[in-house]
Coordinates of C-alpha atoms and ligand atoms in Angstrom, one line a residue:
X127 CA 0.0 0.0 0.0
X128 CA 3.0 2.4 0.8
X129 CA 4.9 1.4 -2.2
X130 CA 1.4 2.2 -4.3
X131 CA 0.9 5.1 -2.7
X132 CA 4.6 6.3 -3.4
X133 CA 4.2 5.4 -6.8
X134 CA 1.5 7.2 -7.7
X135 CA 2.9 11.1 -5.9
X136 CA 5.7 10.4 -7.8
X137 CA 3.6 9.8 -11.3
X138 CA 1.4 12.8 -10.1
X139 CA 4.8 14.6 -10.0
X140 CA 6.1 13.5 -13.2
X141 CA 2.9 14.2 -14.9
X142 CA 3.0 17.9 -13.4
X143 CA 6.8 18.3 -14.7
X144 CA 5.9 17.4 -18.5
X145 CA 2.4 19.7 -18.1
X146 CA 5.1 22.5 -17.0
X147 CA 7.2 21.7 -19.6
X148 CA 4.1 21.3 -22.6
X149 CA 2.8 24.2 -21.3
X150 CA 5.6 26.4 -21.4
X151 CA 6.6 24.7 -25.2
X152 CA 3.2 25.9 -26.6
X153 CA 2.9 29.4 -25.4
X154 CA 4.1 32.3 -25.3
X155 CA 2.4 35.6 -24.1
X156 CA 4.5 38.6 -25.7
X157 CA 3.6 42.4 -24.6
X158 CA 2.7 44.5 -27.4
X159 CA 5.6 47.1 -27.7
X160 CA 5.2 51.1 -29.1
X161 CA 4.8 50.9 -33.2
X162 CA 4.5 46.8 -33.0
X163 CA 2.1 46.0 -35.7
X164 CA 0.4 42.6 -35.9
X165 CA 2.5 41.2 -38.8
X166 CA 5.5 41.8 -37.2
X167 CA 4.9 39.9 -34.1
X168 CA 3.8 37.3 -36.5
X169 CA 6.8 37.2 -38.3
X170 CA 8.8 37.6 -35.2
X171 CA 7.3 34.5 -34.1
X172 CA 7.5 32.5 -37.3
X173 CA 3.0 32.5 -37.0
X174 CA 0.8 34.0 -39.4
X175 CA -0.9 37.3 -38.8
X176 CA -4.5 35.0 -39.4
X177 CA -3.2 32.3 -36.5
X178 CA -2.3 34.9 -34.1
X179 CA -5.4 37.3 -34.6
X180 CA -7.6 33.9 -34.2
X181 CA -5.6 32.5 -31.3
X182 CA -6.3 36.2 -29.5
X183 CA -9.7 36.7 -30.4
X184 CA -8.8 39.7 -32.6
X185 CA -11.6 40.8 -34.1
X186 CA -9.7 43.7 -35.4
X187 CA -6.2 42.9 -36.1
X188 CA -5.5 46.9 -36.6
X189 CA -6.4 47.4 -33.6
X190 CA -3.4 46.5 -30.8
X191 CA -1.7 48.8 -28.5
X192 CA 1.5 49.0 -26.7
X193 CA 1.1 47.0 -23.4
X194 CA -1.4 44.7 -24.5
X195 CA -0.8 41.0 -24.2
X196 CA -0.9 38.7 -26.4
X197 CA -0.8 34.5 -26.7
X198 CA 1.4 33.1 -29.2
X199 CA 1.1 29.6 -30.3
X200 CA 3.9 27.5 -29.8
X201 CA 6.4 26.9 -33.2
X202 CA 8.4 24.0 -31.1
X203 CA 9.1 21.1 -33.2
X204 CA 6.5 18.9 -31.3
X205 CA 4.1 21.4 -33.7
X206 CA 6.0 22.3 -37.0
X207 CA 2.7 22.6 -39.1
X208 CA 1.9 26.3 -37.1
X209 CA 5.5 27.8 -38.0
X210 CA 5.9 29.3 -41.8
X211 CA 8.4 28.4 -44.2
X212 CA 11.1 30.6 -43.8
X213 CA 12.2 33.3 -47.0
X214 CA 15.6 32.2 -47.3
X215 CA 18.1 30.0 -46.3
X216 CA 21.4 30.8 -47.0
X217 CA 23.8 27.3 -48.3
X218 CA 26.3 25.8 -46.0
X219 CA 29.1 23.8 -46.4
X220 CA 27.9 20.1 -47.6
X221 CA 24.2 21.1 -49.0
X222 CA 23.2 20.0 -52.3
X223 CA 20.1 21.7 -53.9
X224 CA 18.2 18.6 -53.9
X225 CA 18.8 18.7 -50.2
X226 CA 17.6 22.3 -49.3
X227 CA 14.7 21.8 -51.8
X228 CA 13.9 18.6 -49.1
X229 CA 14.2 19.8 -45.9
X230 CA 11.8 22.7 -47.1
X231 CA 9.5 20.6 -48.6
X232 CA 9.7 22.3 -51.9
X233 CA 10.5 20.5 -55.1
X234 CA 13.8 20.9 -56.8
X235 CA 12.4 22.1 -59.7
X236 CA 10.5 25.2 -57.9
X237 CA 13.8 26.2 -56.3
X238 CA 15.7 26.3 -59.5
X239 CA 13.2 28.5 -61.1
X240 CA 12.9 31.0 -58.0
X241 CA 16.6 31.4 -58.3
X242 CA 17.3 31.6 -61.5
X243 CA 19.8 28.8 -61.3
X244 CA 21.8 28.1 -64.4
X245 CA 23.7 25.3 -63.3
X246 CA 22.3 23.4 -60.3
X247 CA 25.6 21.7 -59.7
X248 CA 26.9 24.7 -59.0
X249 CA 26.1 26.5 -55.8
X250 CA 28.2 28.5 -53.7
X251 CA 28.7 28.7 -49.5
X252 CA 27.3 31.8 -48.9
X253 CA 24.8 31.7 -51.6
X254 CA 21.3 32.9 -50.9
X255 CA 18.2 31.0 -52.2
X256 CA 14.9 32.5 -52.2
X257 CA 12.3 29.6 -50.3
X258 CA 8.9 31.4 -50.1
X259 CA 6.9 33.2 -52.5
X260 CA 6.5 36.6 -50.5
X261 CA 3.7 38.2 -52.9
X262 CA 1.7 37.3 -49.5
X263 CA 3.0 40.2 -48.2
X264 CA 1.3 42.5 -50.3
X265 CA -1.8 41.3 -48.9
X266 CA -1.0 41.3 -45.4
X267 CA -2.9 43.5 -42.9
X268 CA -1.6 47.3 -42.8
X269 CA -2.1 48.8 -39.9
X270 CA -4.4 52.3 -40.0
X271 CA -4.6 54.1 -41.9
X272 CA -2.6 52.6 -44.7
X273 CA -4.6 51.6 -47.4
X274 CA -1.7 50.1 -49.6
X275 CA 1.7 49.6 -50.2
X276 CA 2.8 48.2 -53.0
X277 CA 6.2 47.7 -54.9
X278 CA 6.8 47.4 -58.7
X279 CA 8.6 44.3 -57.7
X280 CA 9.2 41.8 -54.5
X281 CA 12.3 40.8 -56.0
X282 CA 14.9 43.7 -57.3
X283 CA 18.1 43.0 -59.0
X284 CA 21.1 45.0 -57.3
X285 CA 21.5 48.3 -59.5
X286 CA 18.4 48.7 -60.0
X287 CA 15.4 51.3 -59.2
X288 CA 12.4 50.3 -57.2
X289 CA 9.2 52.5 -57.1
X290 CA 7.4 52.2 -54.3
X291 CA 2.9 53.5 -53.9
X292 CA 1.1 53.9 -50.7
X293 CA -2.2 55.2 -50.1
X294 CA -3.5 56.5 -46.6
X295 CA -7.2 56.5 -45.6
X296 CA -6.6 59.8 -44.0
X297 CA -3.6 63.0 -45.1
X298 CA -0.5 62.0 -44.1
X299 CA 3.3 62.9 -44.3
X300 CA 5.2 60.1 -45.1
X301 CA 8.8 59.3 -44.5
X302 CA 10.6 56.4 -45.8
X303 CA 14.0 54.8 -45.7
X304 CA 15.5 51.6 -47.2
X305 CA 18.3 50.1 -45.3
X306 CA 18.6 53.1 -43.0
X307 CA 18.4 55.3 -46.1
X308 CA 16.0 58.2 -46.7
X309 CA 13.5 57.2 -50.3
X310 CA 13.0 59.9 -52.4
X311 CA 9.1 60.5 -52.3
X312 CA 6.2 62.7 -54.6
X313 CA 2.7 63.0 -53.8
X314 CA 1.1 64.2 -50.4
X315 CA -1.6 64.0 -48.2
X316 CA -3.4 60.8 -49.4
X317 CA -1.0 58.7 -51.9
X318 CA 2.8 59.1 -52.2
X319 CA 5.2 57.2 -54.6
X320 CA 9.3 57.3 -53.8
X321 CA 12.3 55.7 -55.9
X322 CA 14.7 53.6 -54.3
X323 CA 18.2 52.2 -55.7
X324 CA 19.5 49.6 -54.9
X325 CA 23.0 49.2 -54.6
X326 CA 24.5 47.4 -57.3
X327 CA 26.8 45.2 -54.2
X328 CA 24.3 44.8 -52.3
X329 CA 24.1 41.7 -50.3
X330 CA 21.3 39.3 -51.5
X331 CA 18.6 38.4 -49.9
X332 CA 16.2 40.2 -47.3
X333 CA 16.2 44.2 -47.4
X334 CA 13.6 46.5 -45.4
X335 CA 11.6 49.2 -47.1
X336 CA 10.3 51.3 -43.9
X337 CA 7.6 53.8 -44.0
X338 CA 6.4 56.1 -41.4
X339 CA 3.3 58.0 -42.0
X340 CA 2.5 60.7 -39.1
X341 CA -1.0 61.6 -39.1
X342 CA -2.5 65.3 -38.0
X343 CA -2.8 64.1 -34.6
X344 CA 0.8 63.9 -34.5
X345 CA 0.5 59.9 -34.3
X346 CA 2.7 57.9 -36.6
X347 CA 2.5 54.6 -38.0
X348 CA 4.9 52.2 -39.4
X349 CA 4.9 49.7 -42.2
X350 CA 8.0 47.7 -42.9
X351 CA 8.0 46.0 -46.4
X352 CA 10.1 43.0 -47.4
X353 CA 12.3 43.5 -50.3
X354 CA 14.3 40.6 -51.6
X355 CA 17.6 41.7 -53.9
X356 CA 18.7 39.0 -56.4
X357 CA 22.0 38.9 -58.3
X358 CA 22.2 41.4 -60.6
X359 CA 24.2 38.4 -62.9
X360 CA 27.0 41.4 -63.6
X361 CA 30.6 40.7 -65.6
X362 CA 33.8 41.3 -64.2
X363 CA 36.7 42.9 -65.9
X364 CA 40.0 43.7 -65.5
X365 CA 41.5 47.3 -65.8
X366 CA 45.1 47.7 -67.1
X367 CA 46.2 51.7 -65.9
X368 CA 48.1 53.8 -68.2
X369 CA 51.7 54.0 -67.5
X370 CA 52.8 56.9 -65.5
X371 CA 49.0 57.1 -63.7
X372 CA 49.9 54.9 -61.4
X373 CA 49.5 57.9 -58.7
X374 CA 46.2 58.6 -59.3
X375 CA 45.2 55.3 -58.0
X376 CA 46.3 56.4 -54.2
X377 CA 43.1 56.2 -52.0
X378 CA 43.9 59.0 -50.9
X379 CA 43.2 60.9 -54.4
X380 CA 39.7 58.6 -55.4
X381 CA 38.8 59.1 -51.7
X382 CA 39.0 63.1 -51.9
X383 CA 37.9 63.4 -55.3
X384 CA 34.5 61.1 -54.2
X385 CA 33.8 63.0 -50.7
X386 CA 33.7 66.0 -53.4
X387 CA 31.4 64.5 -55.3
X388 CA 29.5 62.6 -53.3
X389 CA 28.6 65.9 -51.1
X390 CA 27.0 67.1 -54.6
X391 CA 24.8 64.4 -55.2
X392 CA 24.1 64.0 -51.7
X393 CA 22.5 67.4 -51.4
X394 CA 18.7 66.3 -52.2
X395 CA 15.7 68.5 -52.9
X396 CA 12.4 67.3 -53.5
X397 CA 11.6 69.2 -56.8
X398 CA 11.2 66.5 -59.4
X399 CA 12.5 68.8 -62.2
X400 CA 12.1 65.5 -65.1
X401 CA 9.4 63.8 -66.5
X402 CA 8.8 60.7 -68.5
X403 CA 12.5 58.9 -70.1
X404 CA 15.4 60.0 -70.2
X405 CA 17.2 60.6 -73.5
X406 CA 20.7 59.1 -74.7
X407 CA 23.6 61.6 -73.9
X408 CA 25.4 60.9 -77.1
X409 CA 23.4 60.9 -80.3
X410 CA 25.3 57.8 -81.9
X411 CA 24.8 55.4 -79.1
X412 CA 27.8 52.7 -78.9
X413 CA 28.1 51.3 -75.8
X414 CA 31.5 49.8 -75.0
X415 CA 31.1 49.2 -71.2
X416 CA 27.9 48.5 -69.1
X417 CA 26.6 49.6 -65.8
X418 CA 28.1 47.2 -63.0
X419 CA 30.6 45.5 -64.1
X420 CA 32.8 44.2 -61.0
X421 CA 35.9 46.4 -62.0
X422 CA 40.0 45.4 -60.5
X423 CA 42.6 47.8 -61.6
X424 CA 46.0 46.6 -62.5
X425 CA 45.4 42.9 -61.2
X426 CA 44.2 43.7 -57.8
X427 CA 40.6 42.6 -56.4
X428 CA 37.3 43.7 -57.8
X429 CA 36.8 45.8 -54.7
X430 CA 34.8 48.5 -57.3
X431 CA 32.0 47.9 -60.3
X432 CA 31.2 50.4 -62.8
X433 CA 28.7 52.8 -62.0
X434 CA 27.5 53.9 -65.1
X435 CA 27.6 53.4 -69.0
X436 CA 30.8 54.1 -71.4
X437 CA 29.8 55.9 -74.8
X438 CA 32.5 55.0 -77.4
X439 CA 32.1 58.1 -79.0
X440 CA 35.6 60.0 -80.3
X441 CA 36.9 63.0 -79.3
X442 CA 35.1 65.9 -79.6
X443 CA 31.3 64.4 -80.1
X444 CA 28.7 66.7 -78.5
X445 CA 27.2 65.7 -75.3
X446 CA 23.9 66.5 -74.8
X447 CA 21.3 67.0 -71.3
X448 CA 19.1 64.0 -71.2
X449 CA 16.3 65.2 -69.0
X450 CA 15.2 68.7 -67.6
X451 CA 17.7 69.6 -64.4
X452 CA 19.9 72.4 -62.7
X453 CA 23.9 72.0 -63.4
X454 CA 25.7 71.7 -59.9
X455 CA 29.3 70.4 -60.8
X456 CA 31.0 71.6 -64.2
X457 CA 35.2 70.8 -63.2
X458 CA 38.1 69.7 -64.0
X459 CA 39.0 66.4 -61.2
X460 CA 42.1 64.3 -61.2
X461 CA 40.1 60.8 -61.9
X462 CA 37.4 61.7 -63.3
X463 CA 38.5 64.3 -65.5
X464 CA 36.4 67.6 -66.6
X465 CA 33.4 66.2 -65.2
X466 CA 29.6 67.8 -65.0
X467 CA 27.0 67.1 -62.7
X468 CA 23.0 67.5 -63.1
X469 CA 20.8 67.5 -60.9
X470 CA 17.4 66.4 -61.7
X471 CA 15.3 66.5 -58.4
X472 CA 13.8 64.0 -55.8
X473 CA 17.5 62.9 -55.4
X474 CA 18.4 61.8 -59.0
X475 CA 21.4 63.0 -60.0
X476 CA 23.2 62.6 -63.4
X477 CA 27.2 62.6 -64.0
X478 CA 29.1 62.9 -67.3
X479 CA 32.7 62.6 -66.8
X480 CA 35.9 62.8 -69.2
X481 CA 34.9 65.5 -71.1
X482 CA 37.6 67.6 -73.6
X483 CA 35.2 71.1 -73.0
X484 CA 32.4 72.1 -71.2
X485 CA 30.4 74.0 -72.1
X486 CA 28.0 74.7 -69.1
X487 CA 28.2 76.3 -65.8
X488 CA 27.1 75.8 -62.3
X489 CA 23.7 77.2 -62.2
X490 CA 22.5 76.9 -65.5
X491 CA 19.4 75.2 -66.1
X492 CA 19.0 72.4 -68.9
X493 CA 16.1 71.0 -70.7
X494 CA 16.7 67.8 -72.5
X495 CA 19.1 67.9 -75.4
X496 CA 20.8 71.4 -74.7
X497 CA 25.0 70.8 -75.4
X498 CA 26.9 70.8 -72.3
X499 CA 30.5 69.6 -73.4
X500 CA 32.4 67.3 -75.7
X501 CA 33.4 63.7 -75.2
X502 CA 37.3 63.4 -74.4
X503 CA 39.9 61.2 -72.6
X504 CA 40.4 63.9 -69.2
X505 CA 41.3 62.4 -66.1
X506 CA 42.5 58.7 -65.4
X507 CA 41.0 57.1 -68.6
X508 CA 42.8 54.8 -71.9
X509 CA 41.0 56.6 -74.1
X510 CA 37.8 58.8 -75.8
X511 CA 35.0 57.5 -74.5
X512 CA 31.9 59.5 -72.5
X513 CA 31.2 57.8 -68.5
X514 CA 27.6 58.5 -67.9
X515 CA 26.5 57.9 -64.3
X516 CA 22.9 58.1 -63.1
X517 CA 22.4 58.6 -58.8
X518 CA 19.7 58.3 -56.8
X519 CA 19.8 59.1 -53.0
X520 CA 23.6 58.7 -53.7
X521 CA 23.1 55.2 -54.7
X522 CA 24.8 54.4 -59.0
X523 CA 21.6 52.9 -60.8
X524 CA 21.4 51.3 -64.1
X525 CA 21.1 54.4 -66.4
X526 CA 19.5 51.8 -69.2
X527 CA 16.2 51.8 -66.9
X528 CA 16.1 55.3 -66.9
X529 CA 16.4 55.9 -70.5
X530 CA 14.4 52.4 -71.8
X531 CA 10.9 52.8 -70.3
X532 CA 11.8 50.9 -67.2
X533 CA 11.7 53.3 -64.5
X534 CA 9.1 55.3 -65.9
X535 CA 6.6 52.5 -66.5
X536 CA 6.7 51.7 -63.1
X537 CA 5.8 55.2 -61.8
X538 CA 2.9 55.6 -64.4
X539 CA 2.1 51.7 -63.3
X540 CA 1.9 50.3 -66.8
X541 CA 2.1 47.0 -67.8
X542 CA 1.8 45.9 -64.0
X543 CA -1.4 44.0 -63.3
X544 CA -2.3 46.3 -60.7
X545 CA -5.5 45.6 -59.2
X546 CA -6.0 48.6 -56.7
X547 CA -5.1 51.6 -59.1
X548 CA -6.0 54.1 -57.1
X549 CA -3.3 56.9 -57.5
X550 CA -1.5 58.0 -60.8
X551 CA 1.3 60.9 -60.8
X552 CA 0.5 63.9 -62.6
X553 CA 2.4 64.0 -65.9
Ligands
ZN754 ZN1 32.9 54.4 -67.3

């Protein structure tokens, strides 16, 4: 009888000890924090925004507030089938594809075509695969009084320019930044639209678009949008340096010569001074190297890519404004020869560098296809040729989008299957 007894207190105890443990496994109550939105507890927690709103009784799932507790289910392993698949998984040492596509549970064949993988034999250490289809995300609950934000794509090659929409159920002013760094935004009160580049190095995978929209009451709310950067499949080349230049290459000299410049086209004003493409610079349009090429000089690493477009055009061919803007650099520098700057508003800058003359001035104001100098072989160069550069928020885009009808398509939304068009930017 004693031995029964003492065998069932100590069941009753290890029964209690795995109903601590289970219940501390499947729960978790997390305290809503300032500017918290539903989503990104969710995410936090690898739960859906629907799972967590149900488990909580949300009716409302715009409605939470800092202090407020909240029950999230459990992603332990004991209950896998709560927990999402995550966006990306980046390859280790000893994965094959076929592997990663497994453990996933996603089939070989979807995770070639997501990546755009050429050769599935080889993948690199390091590598980052996309795993999920994020265009859930543009459905996903915004938090008052967004209406919308949308992208003109989820996933953006490095160099290139994003456009992002948002609409507001009341007047708002909106901020934004991507990676830390302010967007460039039009529009007011109820819809806004911004450009963003993307750096052509940029690291692969995961990015974060921010928005902050303060209302009149002074309250502001946040939206963070995921933005996934894929390879922007750029060449690599190898510079050989004229003989006797040599000195130019000290990092002292490129450093100088880009805090000068870089000071320029980091000066933004809102004014969008262009509209619609941009033109060609040069009228005969030879193109002898593209934008982002991963660039080594005299055998040493790529450290550098190109940042704009070479114009093989000879000495002396007329240059020529390719869109509406204000000139704020016309000088003769070390590396990058008698170079001009325009600016062009709402942080878009344009750079044409190398030049034999110029024939503009700080301060004058261009309209698209006025002269401003001639091609020439100024500054640390092998030859003739015309460097255009194109810069948004500081950031060297691919000029090609800004003169095809890339960029522009996406602010005027055409040719996207759109299915909330609620805002279109004045011409
Ligand atoms: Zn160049």
């Amino acid at each position: 009888m004693k031995n029964l007894r003492l065998i069932l207190i100590t069941f009753f105890l290890i029964s209690l000890l795995a109903w601590t443990i289970h219940a501390q496994q499947s729960e978790i109550v997390y305290t809503v924090q300032v500017r918290d939105t539903l989503t990104h507890i969710a995410e936090k927690y690898g739960v859906s925004v629907n799972q967590l709103a149900s488990y909580n009784n949300l009716s409302n799932p715009n409605l939470i507030f800092a202090g407020q507790q909240l029950r999230v289910p459990s992603t332990s392993p004991q209950d896998n089938t709560l927990s999402e698949l995550p966006k990306t998984y980046t390859i280790q040492a000893g994965d094959s594809l076929f592997a990663v596509a497994s453990r996933f549970g996603i089939t070989l064949n979807t995770l070639i075509e997501t990546n755009n993988i050429q050769n599935p034999d080889s993948i690199q250490i390091g590598q980052v695969l996309i795993l999920s289809d994020v265009s859930d995300v543009a459905s996903a609950i915004l938090p008052y009084p967004y209406n919308s934000v949308e992208l003109s794509e989820t996933y953006i090659a490095q160099g290139k320019t994003l456009v992002v929409y948002a609409s507001f159920s009341e007047t708002v002013t909106l901020t934004a930044n991507f990676d830390g760094r302010a967007v460039s935004l039009a529009g007011e009160g109820e819809n806004y639209w911004g450009i963003v580049g993307v750096h052509a190095l940029s690291e692969l995978g995961i990015h974060y678009l921010t928005l902050q929209a303060t209302m009149s009451d002074g309250h502001v709310s946040t939206v963070v949008k995921d933005v996934i950067v894929v390879d922007g499949g750029y060449l690599s080349e190898v510079i050989q340096v004229i003989p006797g230049r040599e000195d130019l290459l000290s990092a002292d000299i490129i450093q100088a010569e880009y805090n000068k410049v870089s000071a320029i086209w980091g000066n933004v004003t809102q004014n969008k001074m262009w509209s619609g493409n941009f033109a060609h610079p040069i009228a005969d349009v030879r193109l002898t190297s593209y934008f982002g090429t991963r660039r080594s000089y005299g055998g040493g690493p790529a450290t550098s890519f190109h940042g704009g477009l070479d114009y093989g055009a000879g000495e002396g061919v007329p240059i020529y404004a390719p869109a509406p803007g204000i000139v704020v650099m016309a000088e003769g520098l070390d590396i990058r020869g008698n170079a001009v700057l325009i600016e062009h508003g709402m942080g878009l800058f344009s750079g044409y560098w190398h030049q034999t003359e110029i024939v503009v001035q700080v301060g004058d104001e261009v309209k698209t296809g006025d002269l401003i100098g001639y091609v020439g072989s100024t500054g640390l160069v092998t030859g003739a040729h015309l460097h255009w550069e194109i810069r948004l928020g500081g950031i060297a885009v691919e000029p090609l989008q800004w003169v095809s009808h890339t960029v522009h398509d996406k602010i005027y939304r055409r040719g996207f299957a759109h299915n909330r068009l609620r805002y279109l930017p004045q011409k």
